[in-house]
Coordinates of N, CA and C in Angstrom, one line a residue:
M66 N 23.7 105.8 95.9 CA 24.7 106.8 95.7 C 26.1 106.3 96.0
D67 N 26.2 105.1 96.6 CA 27.5 104.5 96.9 C 28.3 104.2 95.6
G68 N 29.6 104.4 95.7 CA 30.4 104.0 94.6 C 31.4 105.1 94.2
I69 N 32.0 105.0 93.1 CA 33.0 106.0 92.6 C 32.3 106.9 91.6
H70 N 32.5 108.2 91.9 CA 31.9 109.2 91.0 C 33.0 110.1 90.4
I71 N 33.1 110.1 89.1 CA 34.0 111.0 88.5 C 33.2 112.3 88.1
V72 N 33.7 113.4 88.5 CA 33.0 114.7 88.2 C 34.0 115.5 87.3
A73 N 33.5 115.8 86.1 CA 34.4 116.5 85.1 C 33.7 117.8 84.7
F74 N 34.5 118.8 84.7 CA 34.1 120.1 84.2 C 34.9 120.4 82.9
A75 N 34.2 120.6 81.8 CA 34.8 120.8 80.5 C 33.9 121.5 79.5
E76 N 34.4 122.5 78.8 CA 33.5 123.1 77.8 C 33.7 122.4 76.5
E77 N 32.6 121.9 76.0 CA 32.7 121.1 74.7 C 33.1 121.9 73.5
A78 N 32.8 123.2 73.5 CA 33.2 124.1 72.4 C 34.6 124.5 72.4
D79 N 35.3 124.3 73.5 CA 36.7 124.6 73.7 C 37.6 123.4 73.1
P80 N 38.6 123.7 72.4 CA 39.5 122.6 71.8 C 40.0 121.6 72.9
D81 N 40.5 122.2 74.0 CA 41.0 121.4 75.1 C 39.9 120.6 75.8
G82 N 38.8 121.3 75.9 CA 37.6 120.6 76.5 C 37.1 119.5 75.7
F83 N 37.1 119.7 74.4 CA 36.7 118.6 73.4 C 37.6 117.4 73.6
E84 N 38.9 117.6 73.6 CA 39.8 116.5 73.7 C 39.7 115.8 75.0
F85 N 39.5 116.6 76.1 CA 39.3 116.0 77.4 C 38.0 115.1 77.4
L86 N 36.9 115.6 76.8 CA 35.7 114.8 76.8 C 35.8 113.6 76.0
E87 N 36.6 113.6 74.9 CA 36.9 112.4 74.1 C 37.5 111.3 75.0
T88 N 38.5 111.7 75.8 CA 39.2 110.8 76.7 C 38.2 110.3 77.8
L89 N 37.3 111.2 78.3 CA 36.3 110.8 79.3 C 35.4 109.8 78.7
K90 N 35.0 110.0 77.4 CA 34.1 109.0 76.8 C 34.7 107.6 76.7
A91 N 36.0 107.6 76.4 CA 36.7 106.3 76.3 C 36.8 105.6 77.7
V92 N 37.0 106.4 78.7 CA 36.9 105.8 80.1 C 35.6 105.3 80.4
A93 N 34.5 106.0 80.0 CA 33.1 105.5 80.2 C 32.9 104.2 79.4
Q94 N 33.4 104.1 78.2 CA 33.2 102.9 77.4 C 33.9 101.7 78.0
D95 N 35.1 102.0 78.5 CA 35.9 100.9 79.1 C 35.4 100.4 80.4
N96 N 34.5 101.2 81.0 CA 33.9 100.9 82.3 C 32.4 100.7 82.3
T97 N 31.9 100.4 81.2 CA 30.4 100.2 81.0 C 29.9 99.2 82.0
D98 N 30.6 98.1 82.2 CA 30.1 97.0 83.1 C 30.4 97.3 84.6
N99 N 30.9 98.4 85.0 CA 31.2 98.7 86.4 C 30.0 99.5 87.0
P100 N 29.2 98.7 87.8 CA 28.0 99.4 88.3 C 28.4 100.4 89.5
D101 N 29.6 100.4 89.9 CA 30.0 101.3 91.0 C 30.6 102.6 90.5
L102 N 30.7 102.7 89.2 CA 31.3 103.9 88.7 C 30.2 104.8 87.9
S103 N 30.2 106.1 88.2 CA 29.4 107.0 87.5 C 30.3 108.2 87.1
I104 N 30.0 108.7 85.9 CA 30.7 109.8 85.4 C 29.7 111.0 85.2
I105 N 30.0 112.1 85.8 CA 29.2 113.3 85.6 C 30.0 114.4 84.9
W106 N 29.5 114.8 83.8 CA 30.1 115.8 83.0 C 29.3 117.1 83.1
I107 N 30.0 118.2 83.5 CA 29.3 119.5 83.6 C 30.0 120.5 82.6
D108 N 29.2 121.1 81.7 CA 29.8 122.1 80.9 C 29.5 123.5 81.6
P109 N 30.6 124.1 82.0 CA 30.4 125.4 82.8 C 29.6 126.4 82.0
D110 N 29.7 126.4 80.6 CA 29.0 127.3 79.8 C 27.5 127.2 80.0
D111 N 27.0 126.1 80.4 CA 25.6 125.9 80.5 C 25.1 126.4 81.9
F112 N 26.0 126.7 82.8 CA 25.7 127.2 84.2 C 26.6 128.3 84.6
P113 N 26.5 129.4 83.9 CA 27.5 130.5 84.1 C 27.3 131.1 85.5
L114 N 26.2 131.1 86.1 CA 26.0 131.7 87.5 C 26.6 130.8 88.5
L115 N 26.9 129.5 88.2 CA 27.5 128.6 89.2 C 29.0 128.5 89.1
V116 N 29.6 129.1 88.1 CA 31.0 129.0 87.9 C 31.8 129.6 89.1
P117 N 31.5 130.8 89.6 CA 32.2 131.3 90.8 C 32.0 130.4 92.0
Y118 N 30.9 129.8 92.2 CA 30.6 129.0 93.3 C 31.5 127.7 93.2
W119 N 31.5 127.1 92.1 CA 32.3 125.8 91.9 C 33.8 126.1 92.1
E120 N 34.2 127.2 91.5 CA 35.7 127.6 91.6 C 36.1 127.8 93.1
K121 N 35.2 128.5 93.8 CA 35.5 128.7 95.2 C 35.4 127.4 96.1
T122 N 34.3 126.7 95.9 CA 34.0 125.5 96.7 C 35.1 124.4 96.4
F123 N 35.4 124.2 95.2 CA 36.3 123.1 94.9 C 37.8 123.6 94.6
D124 N 38.0 124.9 94.8 CA 39.4 125.4 94.6 C 39.9 125.0 93.2
I125 N 39.2 125.3 92.2 CA 39.6 125.0 90.8 C 39.4 126.2 89.9
D126 N 40.1 126.2 88.8 CA 40.0 127.2 87.8 C 39.3 126.6 86.6
L127 N 38.1 127.0 86.3 CA 37.3 126.5 85.2 C 37.6 127.1 83.9
S128 N 38.7 127.8 83.7 CA 39.1 128.3 82.4 C 39.8 127.1 81.6
A129 N 40.0 126.0 82.3 CA 40.6 124.8 81.7 C 39.8 123.6 82.2
P130 N 39.8 122.5 81.5 CA 39.1 121.3 82.0 C 39.6 120.8 83.4
Q131 N 38.7 120.3 84.2 CA 39.0 119.9 85.5 C 38.3 118.5 85.8
I132 N 39.0 117.7 86.6 CA 38.4 116.4 86.9 C 38.6 116.1 88.4
G133 N 37.7 115.4 89.0 CA 37.8 115.0 90.4 C 37.1 113.7 90.6
V134 N 37.5 113.0 91.6 CA 37.0 111.6 91.9 C 36.4 111.7 93.4
V135 N 35.2 111.2 93.5 CA 34.6 111.1 94.8 C 34.2 109.6 95.1
N136 N 34.7 109.1 96.2 CA 34.3 107.7 96.6 C 33.3 107.8 97.7
V137 N 32.1 107.4 97.4 CA 31.0 107.5 98.4 C 30.7 106.1 99.0
T138 N 30.7 106.1 100.3 CA 30.4 104.8 101.0 C 29.5 105.2 102.2
D139 N 28.7 104.2 102.7 CA 27.9 104.5 103.9 C 28.7 104.4 105.1

């Protein structure tokens, strides 16, 4: 689990979310050879019961795309 983890929340069906995901895909392609990087995409529409939890826990507004970076080390 060590390494850099990019966590992205974006709705694929939303125009802003779609553009955001296209950029995220480009970042993933540019970093294919980086074993310390993982990208996690979460579509809030797929987990409607978790949206209030994520918004409160991470202090974010999921009505727009959001991104965060976590650096995990032992």
